[in-house]
Coordinates of C-alpha atoms in Angstrom, one line a residue:
M1 CA 27.2 -11.5 -63.8
E2 CA 28.9 -8.3 -63.8
R3 CA 26.9 -5.2 -62.9
T4 CA 26.2 -2.8 -66.0
L5 CA 24.3 0.1 -64.4
Q6 CA 25.7 2.6 -61.7
W7 CA 23.4 2.6 -58.4
Q8 CA 25.5 4.1 -56.1
W9 CA 25.1 7.9 -56.8
L10 CA 21.7 7.4 -56.6
A11 CA 22.1 6.5 -53.1
V12 CA 24.1 9.0 -52.3
L13 CA 21.9 11.9 -53.2
G14 CA 18.7 9.6 -51.9
I15 CA 20.6 9.5 -48.7
I16 CA 21.4 13.5 -48.5
G17 CA 17.7 14.0 -49.5
V18 CA 16.4 11.9 -46.9
A19 CA 18.5 13.3 -44.7
Q20 CA 18.0 17.1 -45.0
G21 CA 14.7 16.2 -43.9
F22 CA 16.2 16.2 -40.3
V23 CA 17.7 19.8 -40.3
D24 CA 16.3 23.1 -41.2
L25 CA 18.1 24.2 -43.8
A26 CA 15.9 24.1 -46.9
P27 CA 15.0 27.1 -48.3
A28 CA 11.6 28.9 -48.6
G29 CA 11.2 28.0 -52.7
P30 CA 9.3 29.0 -55.1
W31 CA 5.9 28.1 -52.4
D32 CA 7.4 30.3 -49.4
S33 CA 7.9 27.5 -47.0
R34 CA 10.7 25.4 -45.9
S35 CA 9.2 22.8 -44.3
F36 CA 7.4 22.2 -47.8
T37 CA 10.8 22.0 -49.3
R38 CA 12.1 19.7 -46.9
G39 CA 8.9 17.3 -47.8
V40 CA 9.8 17.3 -51.4
L41 CA 13.2 16.9 -50.8
G42 CA 12.7 14.1 -49.1
L43 CA 10.4 12.5 -51.4
V44 CA 13.1 13.3 -54.3
G45 CA 15.8 11.3 -51.9
M46 CA 13.4 8.6 -51.0
M47 CA 12.9 8.1 -55.1
C48 CA 16.4 8.3 -55.9
L49 CA 17.1 5.3 -52.9
Y50 CA 14.3 3.3 -54.3
L51 CA 15.9 3.8 -57.7
A52 CA 18.9 2.7 -56.4
W53 CA 18.0 -0.2 -54.7
F54 CA 16.0 -1.5 -58.0
R55 CA 19.1 -1.0 -60.1
F56 CA 21.3 -2.4 -57.4
T57 CA 19.0 -5.7 -57.1
F58 CA 17.9 -6.4 -60.8
N59 CA 20.8 -4.5 -62.4
I60 CA 18.7 -3.1 -64.8
N61 CA 16.7 0.6 -65.2
G62 CA 13.1 0.4 -64.5
V63 CA 10.7 1.2 -61.6
A64 CA 8.5 -2.2 -61.2
P65 CA 9.8 -5.4 -59.6
T66 CA 7.7 -7.5 -61.4
V67 CA 7.8 -11.4 -60.9
D68 CA 9.9 -12.3 -64.3
R69 CA 12.8 -10.3 -62.3
W70 CA 12.7 -12.1 -59.2
K71 CA 15.5 -14.9 -58.7
E72 CA 13.3 -16.7 -56.3
P73 CA 10.1 -15.5 -56.1
E74 CA 8.3 -18.6 -54.2
A75 CA 10.6 -18.5 -51.4
T76 CA 11.2 -14.1 -51.1
W77 CA 7.9 -13.2 -51.2
S78 CA 6.7 -13.8 -47.8
K79 CA 9.9 -11.7 -46.5
V80 CA 9.0 -8.5 -48.6
I81 CA 5.3 -9.0 -46.9
V82 CA 7.1 -9.3 -43.4
F83 CA 9.3 -6.4 -44.3
G84 CA 6.2 -4.4 -45.2
A85 CA 4.2 -5.0 -41.9
V86 CA 7.5 -4.1 -40.2
M87 CA 7.7 -0.6 -42.1
V88 CA 4.1 -0.2 -41.5
A89 CA 4.5 -0.5 -37.9
I90 CA 7.7 1.3 -37.5
P91 CA 5.7 5.0 -36.8
S92 CA 3.4 3.5 -33.7
M93 CA 6.8 1.6 -32.7
I94 CA 8.4 5.4 -32.4
Q95 CA 5.5 6.8 -30.9
W96 CA 5.1 4.0 -28.0
A97 CA 8.8 4.7 -27.3
G98 CA 8.2 8.2 -27.3
L99 CA 10.7 9.4 -29.9
K100 CA 8.1 11.3 -31.7
D101 CA 9.5 14.6 -31.1
A102 CA 12.6 13.3 -32.7
F103 CA 11.7 12.5 -36.2
P104 CA 10.0 15.1 -38.7
E105 CA 6.5 15.2 -38.9
P106 CA 5.9 13.3 -41.9
T107 CA 7.9 10.3 -41.1
G108 CA 5.4 8.3 -40.5
L109 CA 4.2 9.0 -44.0
F110 CA 7.4 7.7 -45.9
F111 CA 7.4 4.7 -43.5
A112 CA 3.8 3.7 -44.3
L113 CA 4.6 4.7 -48.3
I114 CA 7.7 2.4 -48.3
G115 CA 5.6 -0.5 -46.1
G116 CA 2.3 -0.3 -48.4
L117 CA 4.4 -0.5 -51.8
A118 CA 6.3 -3.4 -50.2
L119 CA 3.5 -5.1 -48.9
L120 CA 1.4 -4.4 -52.3
N121 CA 4.5 -6.2 -54.2
G122 CA 4.7 -9.2 -51.7
A123 CA 1.1 -9.9 -52.0
Y124 CA 0.7 -9.8 -56.0
V125 CA 4.0 -12.1 -55.6
G126 CA 2.7 -14.4 -53.3
L127 CA -1.1 -14.5 -55.4
V128 CA 1.3 -15.0 -59.1
V129 CA 3.1 -17.8 -57.3
K130 CA 0.9 -19.5 -54.5
G131 CA -2.2 -17.9 -54.8
P132 CA -5.3 -18.1 -57.2
L133 CA -3.0 -16.3 -59.7
A134 CA -0.8 -18.9 -60.2
I135 CA 0.0 -20.5 -63.6
T136 CA -0.8 -24.1 -63.3
E137 CA 0.5 -27.1 -65.5
E138 CA -2.8 -27.9 -67.1
E139 CA -3.1 -24.4 -68.7

């Protein structure tokens, strides 16, 4: 199936938005705080990266990766859970390795956000395809 939606420009904007958080080039903005502007631009970059991933993965506009959009939910929901757990653990690994000063302060929050959303989505899909929310043949 041929791709009908462009995702590349969202990915580029997202990378730029997240990357600017590692340098102090953001203006003070109307709130007179350069660090707040960096955070806002970082969040916008994260949103752009998510939308690029969604368009690349599902080839549709949208934001919710519901079960009906997954090709093989029975086989992949556990991989999403593992990905989420790794993302939640990355800030602890960064601190343990002594690299805390190499990253902006809100880096842990970004990883926790991504990991938490992935864990919730993986758990939701797991409950629907294998757990108590699964639709059985007798229903």
